[in-house]
Amino acid sequence: MAWRTRGHRGDLLESLIDISNDYYKNKGIARVDKISTPIKVVEQNSKGQITLGYFDKRSTVDYIGLAQGIPLCFDAKETWQNYFSLANFHDHQMDYMKDFKKQGGLSFFLVYFKKFETFYLLPFELVEEQIKKAQAGGRKSISHETCMEGAIPIGFLNNMLHYLPAINAYLDILEAKED
């Protein structure tokens, strides 16, 4: 897919996450970095700006890092709809997250429903479960209602998307399932 046709589908959420990550880094709380997708440049204008390019290979996830010694990998997704199509959760991302989780890391999605102005930490396990249901003939999307029931709300702190408390809540849920 050409770079210029792909659009900027996660700009607001990713900008908020980047601000949060800078804050967390400066406070020594977490180190989370944006993972760039390699682009093969085909055309540049006279100013050196890319005017046409292609993604060189599939990306894994949007962010990887550590929060107080806990390895994290997550992807940012946002929508104007009242659902996320499961087509937005790509096989290669799910495989990467599954492998990351097997190695002791946390895998999840940070999602933003623009229509409702709500942010959630969407557990990897919930997405995986919804994909299995869809493969068995069920719904092929994750609704806002499903997120309200099974995802973890994310709030703001000083105009910053404060997602670390949601990670703590996610850890509590995972620990409770192990007991």
Backbone as ProteinMPNN parsed JSONL, in Angstrom:
{"seq_chain_A": "MAWRTRGHRGDLLESLIDISNDYYKNKGIARVDKISTPIKVVEQNSKGQITLGYFDKRSTVDYIGLAQGIPLCFDAKETWQNYFSLANFHDHQMDYMKDFKKQGGLSFFLVYFKKFETFYLLPFELVEEQIKKAQAGGRKSISHETCMEGAIPIGFLNNMLHYLPAINAYLDILEAKED", "coords_chain_A": {"N_chain_A": [[0.854, -1.181, 0.0], [0.594, 2.193, -0.791], [2.393, 4.831, 0.766], [1.352, 7.465, 0.878], [-1.361, 7.091, 0.594], [-2.308, 5.868, 2.797], [-2.94, 7.411, 5.0], [-3.403, 9.102, 8.185], [-4.187, 7.439, 10.567], [-4.146, 7.073, 13.335], [-3.481, 9.4, 14.629], [-4.276, 11.372, 16.715], [-4.589, 9.831, 19.09], [-2.057, 8.57, 19.169], [-0.429, 10.838, 19.419], [-1.21, 11.749, 21.954], [-0.373, 9.551, 23.469], [2.39, 9.693, 23.01], [3.021, 12.1, 24.335], [2.406, 11.324, 26.949], [4.289, 9.263, 27.247], [6.693, 10.707, 27.15], [6.432, 12.197, 29.503], [6.346, 10.088, 31.416], [8.902, 9.021, 31.007], [10.564, 11.224, 31.701], [9.959, 11.402, 34.396], [11.021, 9.079, 35.291], [9.505, 6.799, 35.466], [8.672, 5.066, 33.467], [9.81, 3.661, 30.361], [8.929, 3.964, 27.241], [8.798, 3.443, 23.835], [8.057, 4.675, 20.561], [7.625, 2.658, 17.76], [8.934, 2.776, 14.65], [7.671, 2.302, 11.347], [9.38, 0.85, 8.741], [9.964, 2.654, 5.763], [10.096, 2.543, 2.285], [11.465, 4.801, 0.208], [10.211, 6.268, -2.684], [9.746, 8.566, -4.196], [10.865, 11.953, -3.85], [10.364, 15.4, -3.062], [11.727, 18.637, -4.074], [12.471, 19.719, -1.66], [13.236, 17.634, -0.178], [11.265, 16.176, 1.017], [9.274, 13.298, 1.511], [7.311, 12.173, -1.068], [6.206, 9.994, -2.227], [6.038, 6.705, -1.197], [6.586, 3.364, 0.033], [5.547, 0.959, 2.446], [8.13, -0.839, 3.76], [8.238, -3.25, 5.122], [6.01, -5.239, 7.126], [4.783, -3.753, 10.086], [5.306, -4.37, 13.593], [4.198, -3.745, 16.351], [2.887, -0.633, 17.665], [4.171, 0.485, 19.914], [6.806, -0.208, 22.234], [8.196, -1.085, 25.359], [9.243, -0.513, 28.794], [7.791, -0.578, 31.994], [8.399, 0.138, 35.136], [10.009, -2.167, 35.279], [8.445, -4.015, 33.952], [7.91, -5.591, 30.92], [6.413, -4.154, 28.036], [4.197, -4.217, 25.254], [2.324, -2.609, 22.815], [-0.437, -1.537, 20.759], [-1.892, 1.249, 19.094], [-5.192, 2.221, 18.502], [-7.857, 3.879, 16.871], [-11.21, 5.094, 16.374], [-14.091, 6.404, 14.615], [-16.415, 5.113, 14.657], [-18.863, 3.092, 16.487], [-17.613, 0.829, 17.136], [-14.818, -1.428, 16.684], [-13.566, -2.832, 13.833], [-12.631, -6.201, 13.47], [-10.829, -6.625, 11.499], [-8.974, -4.652, 11.765], [-7.185, -5.582, 13.568], [-4.434, -7.023, 13.018], [-3.128, -10.137, 11.775], [-0.3, -10.549, 11.913], [0.392, -8.733, 13.899], [-1.04, -9.708, 16.081], [0.184, -12.216, 16.345], [2.791, -11.417, 17.023], [2.284, -10.11, 19.458], [1.296, -12.229, 20.957], [3.565, -13.904, 21.109], [5.229, -12.138, 22.52], [3.879, -11.969, 24.927], [4.119, -14.635, 25.775], [6.762, -14.614, 26.487], [6.734, -13.345, 28.872], [5.926, -10.714, 28.854], [3.65, -7.865, 28.751], [0.882, -7.555, 26.679], [-1.225, -5.489, 24.81], [-3.881, -3.263, 23.72], [-4.274, 0.209, 23.184], [-7.104, 2.03, 22.944], [-9.284, 4.344, 21.276], [-12.384, 5.717, 21.235], [-13.678, 7.964, 19.292], [-16.215, 9.038, 18.89], [-17.469, 8.767, 21.357], [-15.658, 9.902, 22.985], [-13.931, 8.354, 24.594], [-11.396, 6.424, 26.179], [-9.592, 3.396, 26.293], [-7.817, 0.645, 27.797], [-7.398, -2.139, 26.085], [-7.425, -5.428, 26.647], [-5.163, -7.893, 25.376], [-6.05, -10.533, 25.485], [-8.825, -10.299, 25.372], [-9.255, -9.334, 22.791], [-8.197, -11.47, 21.347], [-10.011, -13.472, 22.102], [-12.386, -12.433, 20.959], [-11.729, -12.592, 18.262], [-11.559, -15.362, 17.915], [-14.249, -16.035, 18.383], [-15.413, -14.731, 16.185], [-14.305, -16.201, 14.097], [-15.696, -18.49, 14.46], [-18.11, -17.823, 13.497], [-19.255, -15.672, 14.764], [-19.735, -12.197, 15.779], [-17.915, -9.754, 13.936], [-16.477, -7.687, 14.995], [-15.42, -5.427, 17.614], [-17.33, -4.016, 19.954], [-18.171, -0.758, 21.348], [-19.626, -1.122, 23.632], [-18.742, -3.684, 24.441], [-16.146, -3.002, 25.13], [-16.687, -1.282, 27.269], [-17.516, -3.153, 29.084], [-15.433, -5.09, 29.263], [-12.914, -3.961, 28.921], [-10.397, -1.661, 30.172], [-10.94, 1.457, 31.502], [-9.292, 4.538, 30.647], [-7.953, 7.349, 32.131], [-7.264, 10.91, 32.496], [-4.431, 12.861, 33.501], [-3.383, 15.894, 34.527], [-3.925, 16.935, 31.906], [-2.888, 14.867, 30.398], [-2.877, 11.705, 28.857], [-3.258, 9.247, 30.995], [-2.142, 6.311, 31.202], [-0.85, 4.37, 32.741], [-2.084, 3.645, 35.29], [-4.166, 2.065, 34.278], [-2.731, -0.059, 33.255], [-1.797, -1.161, 35.641], [-4.263, -2.006, 36.698], [-4.909, -3.918, 34.777], [-2.833, -5.766, 35.234], [-3.632, -6.596, 37.792], [-6.024, -7.913, 37.133], [-5.033, -10.008, 35.544], [-3.456, -11.358, 37.445], [-5.447, -12.163, 39.237], [-6.789, -14.025, 37.663], [-4.905, -16.032, 37.565], [-4.947, -17.097, 40.079]], "CA_chain_A": [[0.0, 0.0, 0.0], [1.396, 3.411, -0.887], [2.454, 5.602, 1.999], [0.503, 8.656, 0.874], [-2.779, 6.738, 0.597], [-2.636, 5.198, 4.048], [-3.534, 8.37, 5.926], [-2.886, 9.179, 9.551], [-5.372, 6.915, 11.23], [-4.074, 7.07, 14.781], [-2.712, 10.58, 14.994], [-4.596, 11.981, 18.003], [-4.25, 8.901, 20.163], [-0.601, 8.411, 19.226], [0.132, 12.082, 19.962], [-1.455, 11.718, 23.402], [0.509, 8.523, 24.036], [3.758, 10.221, 22.965], [3.129, 13.074, 25.431], [2.442, 10.527, 28.176], [5.566, 8.553, 27.313], [7.717, 11.695, 27.515], [6.23, 12.474, 30.928], [6.777, 8.908, 32.174], [10.363, 8.929, 30.886], [11.159, 12.306, 32.49], [9.747, 11.102, 35.816], [11.696, 7.821, 35.605], [8.466, 5.804, 35.76], [8.593, 4.094, 32.374], [10.473, 3.996, 29.095], [8.136, 3.368, 26.164], [9.187, 4.092, 22.588], [7.295, 4.461, 19.328], [8.348, 1.851, 16.791], [8.669, 3.273, 13.297], [7.532, 1.34, 10.265], [10.319, 1.214, 7.677], [9.35, 3.091, 4.506], [10.978, 2.616, 1.119], [11.18, 6.057, -0.479], [10.168, 6.169, -4.145], [9.873, 9.929, -4.73], [11.012, 13.069, -2.928], [10.301, 16.695, -3.739], [12.982, 19.4, -4.026], [12.784, 20.014, -0.258], [13.629, 16.391, 0.478], [10.111, 15.546, 1.65], [8.801, 12.094, 0.833], [6.024, 12.367, -1.742], [5.685, 8.662, -2.515], [6.829, 5.647, -0.587], [5.872, 2.135, 0.375], [6.013, 0.312, 3.655], [9.135, -1.821, 3.386], [7.79, -4.513, 5.705], [4.93, -5.05, 8.097], [5.207, -3.358, 11.423], [4.879, -5.296, 14.638], [3.259, -2.971, 17.167], [3.234, 0.791, 17.675], [4.997, 0.86, 21.06], [7.458, -1.232, 23.053], [8.942, -0.459, 26.435], [9.248, -1.053, 30.15], [7.213, 0.249, 33.053], [8.817, -0.408, 36.42], [10.535, -3.512, 35.075], [7.497, -4.879, 33.238], [7.952, -5.363, 29.475], [5.118, -3.805, 27.441], [4.058, -3.928, 23.828], [0.925, -2.287, 22.542], [-0.783, -0.861, 19.524], [-2.9, 2.297, 19.27], [-6.275, 2.155, 17.515], [-8.946, 4.817, 17.133], [-12.304, 4.983, 15.414], [-15.28, 7.249, 14.743], [-17.556, 4.192, 14.764], [-19.09, 2.615, 17.858], [-16.983, -0.492, 17.165], [-13.593, -1.643, 15.923], [-13.591, -4.028, 13.0], [-11.529, -7.108, 13.787], [-9.849, -6.507, 10.413], [-7.947, -3.713, 12.224], [-6.265, -6.318, 14.432], [-3.776, -7.827, 11.989], [-2.561, -11.419, 12.21], [1.115, -10.431, 12.283], [0.446, -8.038, 15.186], [-1.526, -10.64, 17.104], [1.244, -13.22, 16.535], [3.876, -10.759, 17.749], [1.837, -9.883, 20.834], [1.197, -13.542, 21.609], [4.943, -14.287, 21.42], [5.7, -11.212, 23.548], [3.216, -12.401, 26.162], [4.733, -15.913, 26.172], [8.065, -14.306, 27.067], [6.536, -12.673, 30.151], [5.556, -9.314, 28.689], [2.235, -7.497, 28.674], [0.44, -7.16, 25.343], [-2.557, -4.891, 24.877], [-4.181, -2.182, 22.786], [-4.892, 1.421, 23.703], [-8.107, 2.362, 21.934], [-9.992, 5.606, 21.452], [-13.655, 5.873, 20.531], [-13.845, 9.411, 19.121], [-17.642, 9.351, 18.997], [-17.833, 8.806, 22.776], [-14.528, 10.514, 23.687], [-13.506, 7.421, 25.635], [-10.125, 5.728, 25.973], [-9.541, 2.134, 27.03], [-6.807, -0.375, 27.6], [-8.103, -3.323, 25.596], [-6.521, -6.559, 26.849], [-4.874, -8.792, 24.267], [-6.883, -11.734, 25.622], [-10.185, -9.973, 24.933], [-9.217, -9.28, 21.324], [-7.993, -12.854, 20.902], [-11.3, -14.153, 22.308], [-13.339, -11.934, 19.96], [-11.312, -13.139, 16.964], [-11.982, -16.778, 17.907], [-15.71, -16.041, 18.218], [-15.7, -14.337, 14.798], [-13.941, -17.337, 13.25], [-16.751, -19.493, 14.654], [-19.35, -17.285, 12.951], [-19.77, -14.568, 15.575], [-19.545, -10.795, 15.393], [-16.585, -9.484, 13.4], [-16.024, -6.398, 15.509], [-15.454, -5.23, 19.065], [-18.179, -2.84, 20.156], [-17.908, 0.127, 22.478], [-20.245, -1.789, 24.781], [-17.817, -4.738, 24.87], [-15.043, -2.322, 25.809], [-17.175, -0.793, 28.562], [-17.649, -4.309, 29.971], [-14.244, -5.917, 29.432], [-11.663, -3.207, 28.821], [-10.109, -0.839, 31.341], [-10.969, 2.883, 31.128], [-8.072, 5.324, 30.863], [-8.259, 8.734, 32.449], [-6.258, 11.934, 32.237], [-3.752, 13.496, 34.622], [-2.752, 17.127, 34.021], [-4.116, 16.961, 30.446], [-2.097, 13.801, 29.804], [-3.519, 10.394, 28.885], [-2.525, 8.553, 32.069], [-2.497, 4.911, 30.983], [-0.2, 3.44, 33.669], [-3.03, 3.022, 36.222], [-4.904, 1.015, 33.567], [-1.83, -1.217, 33.204], [-1.86, -1.773, 36.976], [-5.55, -2.714, 36.79], [-4.763, -5.089, 33.898], [-2.015, -6.727, 35.984], [-4.486, -7.152, 38.854], [-6.953, -8.855, 36.492], [-4.261, -11.193, 35.156], [-3.082, -12.07, 38.671], [-6.663, -12.789, 39.774], [-7.085, -15.194, 36.825], [-3.933, -17.076, 37.882], [-5.279, -17.687, 41.398]], "C_chain_A": [[0.892, 1.233, 0.0], [1.284, 4.229, 0.389], [1.465, 6.752, 1.994], [-0.985, 8.321, 0.885], [-3.229, 6.158, 1.933], [-3.273, 6.138, 5.065], [-2.869, 8.323, 7.285], [-4.007, 8.746, 10.477], [-5.323, 6.983, 12.751], [-3.407, 8.301, 15.341], [-3.021, 11.138, 16.381], [-4.178, 11.068, 19.145], [-2.737, 8.748, 20.283], [0.076, 9.666, 19.76], [-0.043, 12.136, 21.476], [-0.544, 10.703, 24.09], [1.949, 9.033, 24.076], [3.997, 11.239, 24.079], [3.241, 12.339, 26.764], [3.791, 9.843, 28.336], [6.716, 9.486, 27.671], [7.638, 12.013, 29.004], [6.748, 11.309, 31.775], [8.302, 8.772, 32.158], [11.034, 9.978, 31.768], [11.019, 12.081, 33.989], [10.437, 9.801, 36.246], [10.74, 6.687, 35.921], [8.453, 4.692, 34.722], [9.418, 4.597, 31.195], [9.73, 3.235, 28.006], [8.423, 4.159, 24.892], [8.265, 3.714, 21.446], [8.18, 3.686, 18.369], [7.954, 2.327, 15.391], [8.535, 2.118, 12.318], [8.483, 1.753, 9.152], [9.59, 1.54, 6.369], [10.417, 3.119, 3.414], [10.558, 3.848, 0.317], [11.258, 5.838, -1.988], [10.387, 7.544, -4.768], [10.027, 10.927, -3.59], [10.881, 14.36, -3.725], [11.629, 17.431, -3.557], [13.405, 19.765, -2.601], [13.207, 18.764, 0.507], [12.486, 15.69, 1.188], [9.667, 14.344, 0.827], [7.432, 12.387, 0.224], [5.394, 11.038, -2.139], [6.622, 7.639, -1.906], [5.949, 4.461, -0.274], [6.414, 1.592, 1.683], [6.908, -0.845, 3.243], [8.791, -3.205, 3.923], [6.699, -4.208, 6.717], [5.495, -4.638, 9.445], [4.752, -4.424, 12.409], [3.789, -4.612, 15.457], [3.723, -1.519, 17.154], [4.245, 1.155, 18.757], [5.56, -0.369, 21.766], [8.201, -0.501, 24.159], [8.866, -1.223, 27.732], [8.585, -0.06, 31.086], [7.514, -0.449, 34.368], [9.207, -1.881, 36.297], [9.629, -4.46, 34.318], [7.579, -4.572, 31.743], [6.546, -5.153, 28.911], [5.231, -3.764, 25.924], [2.586, -3.654, 23.587], [0.78, -1.541, 21.233], [-1.871, 0.155, 19.834], [-3.916, 2.208, 18.138], [-7.322, 3.202, 17.884], [-9.974, 4.732, 16.02], [-13.366, 6.033, 15.68], [-16.525, 6.386, 14.913], [-17.813, 3.865, 16.235], [-18.56, 1.188, 18.002], [-15.636, -0.413, 16.449], [-13.774, -2.912, 15.126], [-12.403, -4.899, 13.39], [-10.475, -7.113, 12.684], [-8.73, -5.529, 10.781], [-6.918, -4.36, 13.139], [-5.591, -7.371, 13.554], [-3.116, -9.079, 12.57], [-1.116, -11.278, 12.672], [1.281, -9.681, 13.612], [0.021, -8.971, 16.314], [-0.471, -11.715, 17.393], [2.395, -12.642, 17.348], [3.499, -10.59, 19.225], [1.739, -11.196, 21.616], [2.595, -14.026, 22.015], [5.511, -13.429, 22.548], [5.145, -11.628, 24.91], [3.826, -13.706, 26.685], [6.088, -15.702, 26.842], [7.951, -13.5, 28.366], [6.17, -11.203, 30.06], [4.053, -9.116, 28.699], [1.93, -7.023, 27.262], [-0.983, -6.634, 25.44], [-2.699, -3.832, 23.796], [-4.676, -0.986, 23.585], [-5.825, 1.896, 22.608], [-8.851, 3.638, 22.314], [-11.235, 5.592, 20.58], [-13.941, 7.369, 20.451], [-15.286, 9.846, 19.363], [-18.066, 9.543, 20.459], [-16.78, 9.517, 23.629], [-14.085, 9.657, 24.867], [-12.247, 6.68, 25.202], [-10.125, 4.475, 26.847], [-8.219, 1.421, 26.798], [-7.589, -1.635, 27.274], [-7.152, -4.508, 25.716], [-6.375, -7.425, 25.6], [-5.816, -9.996, 24.295], [-8.31, -11.498, 25.144], [-10.259, -9.922, 23.406], [-9.084, -10.69, 20.762], [-9.294, -13.66, 21.005], [-12.328, -13.727, 21.256], [-13.008, -12.463, 18.564], [-11.743, -14.598, 16.851], [-13.494, -16.892, 17.716], [-16.097, -15.698, 16.781], [-15.387, -15.483, 13.841], [-14.971, -18.458, 13.346], [-18.111, -18.972, 14.187], [-19.946, -16.13, 13.722], [-19.464, -13.206, 14.989], [-18.095, -10.54, 14.981], [-16.07, -8.1, 13.806], [-16.071, -6.415, 17.032], [-16.192, -3.924, 19.3], [-17.701, -1.988, 21.332], [-18.47, -0.503, 23.753], [-19.343, -2.898, 25.333], [-16.636, -4.128, 25.614], [-15.469, -1.806, 27.179], [-17.244, -1.936, 29.571], [-16.317, -4.998, 30.267], [-12.908, -5.217, 29.331], [-11.531, -2.307, 30.049], [-10.081, 0.629, 30.913], [-9.643, 3.573, 31.464], [-8.487, 6.774, 31.087], [-7.107, 9.665, 32.102], [-5.674, 12.421, 33.552], [-3.039, 14.715, 34.056], [-2.777, 17.181, 32.493], [-3.291, 15.919, 29.701], [-2.88, 12.495, 29.92], [-2.709, 9.51, 29.828], [-2.877, 7.069, 32.031], [-1.833, 3.935, 31.954], [-1.146, 2.865, 34.728], [-3.863, 1.913, 35.564], [-4.045, -0.242, 33.433], [-1.827, -1.924, 34.552], [-3.153, -2.56, 37.161], [-5.516, -3.989, 35.948], [-3.935, -6.165, 34.595], [-2.817, -7.387, 37.097], [-5.447, -8.193, 38.294], [-6.222, -10.142, 36.123], [-3.857, -12.024, 36.369], [-4.279, -12.786, 39.274], [-7.029, -14.04, 38.977], [-6.144, -16.352, 37.127], [-4.27, -17.79, 39.183], [-6.369, -18.718, 41.328]], "O_chain_A": [[1.867, 1.281, 0.75], [0.222, 4.308, 1.008], [0.802, 6.997, 3.002], [-1.799, 9.201, 1.164], [-4.426, 5.982, 2.159], [-4.062, 5.701, 5.903], [-1.899, 7.596, 7.5], [-4.686, 9.57, 11.089], [-6.371, 6.951, 13.395], [-2.823, 8.251, 16.424], [-2.094, 11.36, 17.159], [-3.485, 11.5, 20.066], [-2.197, 8.793, 21.388], [1.064, 9.565, 20.488], [0.876, 12.526, 22.196], [-0.01, 10.97, 25.167], [2.651, 8.829, 25.067], [5.06, 11.239, 24.7], [4.068, 12.688, 27.606], [4.369, 9.84, 29.423], [7.617, 9.1, 28.415], [8.662, 12.088, 29.684], [7.495, 11.514, 32.732], [8.913, 8.447, 33.176], [11.97, 9.663, 32.503], [11.866, 12.521, 34.767], [10.436, 9.461, 37.429], [11.122, 5.717, 36.575], [8.248, 3.524, 35.051], [9.682, 5.791, 31.058], [9.879, 2.021, 27.865], [8.308, 5.385, 24.87], [7.76, 2.593, 21.371], [9.351, 4.019, 18.187], [6.784, 2.281, 15.011], [9.202, 1.091, 12.448], [8.411, 2.882, 8.666], [8.714, 0.794, 5.931], [11.506, 3.659, 3.609], [9.438, 3.922, -0.187], [12.237, 5.298, -2.503], [11.121, 7.679, -5.747], [9.425, 10.786, -2.525], [11.235, 14.417, -4.902], [12.555, 16.895, -2.948], [14.57, 20.083, -2.362], [13.502, 18.83, 1.701], [12.711, 14.706, 1.892], [9.685, 14.379, -0.404], [6.509, 12.801, 0.925], [4.186, 10.963, -2.362], [7.839, 7.703, -2.079], [4.722, 4.548, -0.311], [7.596, 1.747, 1.99], [6.501, -1.719, 2.478], [9.027, -4.213, 3.256], [6.499, -3.059, 7.11], [6.544, -5.115, 9.877], [3.916, -5.27, 12.091], [2.601, -4.876, 15.27], [4.821, -1.214, 16.688], [5.083, 2.033, 18.552], [4.907, -1.407, 21.884], [8.768, 0.569, 23.936], [8.487, -2.394, 27.779], [8.794, 1.149, 30.979], [6.948, -1.499, 34.671], [8.794, -2.721, 37.096], [10.01, -5.602, 34.065], [7.348, -3.435, 31.33], [5.611, -5.874, 29.258], [6.245, -3.327, 25.38], [1.714, -4.366, 24.086], [1.738, -0.996, 20.684], [-2.681, -0.055, 20.737], [-3.551, 2.129, 16.965], [-7.637, 3.391, 19.059], [-9.668, 4.357, 14.889], [-13.532, 6.498, 16.808], [-17.584, 6.897, 15.279], [-17.074, 4.303, 17.117], [-18.998, 0.437, 18.874], [-15.356, 0.533, 15.713], [-14.102, -3.958, 15.685], [-11.302, -4.396, 13.615], [-9.349, -7.557, 12.907], [-7.656, -5.567, 10.181], [-5.894, -3.753, 13.452], [-6.114, -8.471, 13.373], [-2.617, -9.077, 13.695], [-0.743, -11.825, 13.71], [2.21, -9.965, 14.368], [0.651, -9.013, 17.371], [-0.258, -12.082, 18.549], [2.915, -13.296, 18.252], [4.29, -10.888, 20.119], [2.067, -11.246, 22.801], [2.786, -14.504, 23.133], [6.198, -13.941, 23.432], [5.861, -11.633, 25.912], [4.026, -13.864, 27.889], [6.512, -16.514, 27.665], [8.957, -13.028, 28.896], [6.109, -10.515, 31.079], [3.283, -10.076, 28.661], [2.645, -6.182, 26.716], [-1.843, -7.251, 26.07], [-1.758, -3.546, 23.056], [-5.417, -1.148, 24.554], [-5.398, 2.138, 21.479], [-9.022, 3.964, 23.489], [-11.158, 5.471, 19.358], [-14.393, 7.972, 21.424], [-15.541, 10.89, 19.965], [-18.918, 10.379, 20.759], [-16.969, 9.714, 24.829], [-13.889, 10.149, 25.978], [-12.062, 6.356, 24.029], [-10.595, 4.493, 27.985], [-7.586, 1.57, 25.753], [-8.353, -2.133, 28.101], [-6.176, -4.593, 24.97], [-7.338, -7.656, 24.869], [-6.318, -10.425, 23.256], [-8.934, -12.395, 24.575], [-11.216, -10.412, 22.808], [-9.779, -11.057, 19.814], [-9.63, -14.431, 20.106], [-13.056, -14.565, 20.724], [-13.91, -12.749, 17.777], [-12.238, -15.022, 15.806], [-13.963, -17.751, 16.97], [-17.009, -16.307, 16.222], [-16.124, -15.71, 12.881], [-15.103, -19.273, 12.433], [-19.141, -19.595, 14.445], [-21.027, -15.651, 13.381], [-18.998, -13.082, 13.856], [-17.165, -11.05, 15.605], [-15.336, -7.444, 13.067], [-16.675, -7.294, 17.648], [-15.733, -2.857, 18.894], [-16.936, -2.439, 22.184], [-17.859, -0.422, 24.819], [-19.196, -3.036, 26.547], [-16.178, -4.678, 26.616], [-14.704, -1.882, 28.14], [-17.056, -1.723, 30.768], [-16.088, -5.444, 31.391], [-11.872, -5.814, 29.624], [-12.451, -2.212, 30.861], [-9.284, 1.006, 30.054], [-8.973, 3.229, 32.437], [-9.27, 7.34, 30.325], [-6.114, 9.261, 31.498], [-6.34, 12.398, 34.587], [-2.176, 14.577, 33.189], [-1.753, 17.447, 31.864], [-3.026, 16.069, 28.508], [-3.476, 12.213, 30.96], [-1.606, 9.078, 29.493], [-3.786, 6.618, 32.728], [-2.219, 2.766, 31.989], [-1.026, 1.682, 35.047], [-4.224, 0.936, 36.22], [-4.561, -1.359, 33.49], [-1.852, -3.154, 34.606], [-3.14, -3.658, 37.719], [-6.038, -5.023, 36.365], [-4.29, -7.344, 34.556], [-2.7, -8.591, 37.324], [-5.662, -9.237, 38.91], [-6.728, -11.238, 36.361], [-3.91, -13.253, 36.327], [-4.142, -13.904, 39.773], [-7.525, -15.011, 39.547], [-6.517, -17.515, 36.971], [-3.917, -18.955, 39.366], [-6.745, -19.29, 42.351]]}, "name": "protein", "num_of_chains": 1, "seq": "MAWRTRGHRGDLLESLIDISNDYYKNKGIARVDKISTPIKVVEQNSKGQITLGYFDKRSTVDYIGLAQGIPLCFDAKETWQNYFSLANFHDHQMDYMKDFKKQGGLSFFLVYFKKFETFYLLPFELVEEQIKKAQAGGRKSISHETCMEGAIPIGFLNNMLHYLPAINAYLDILEAKED"}
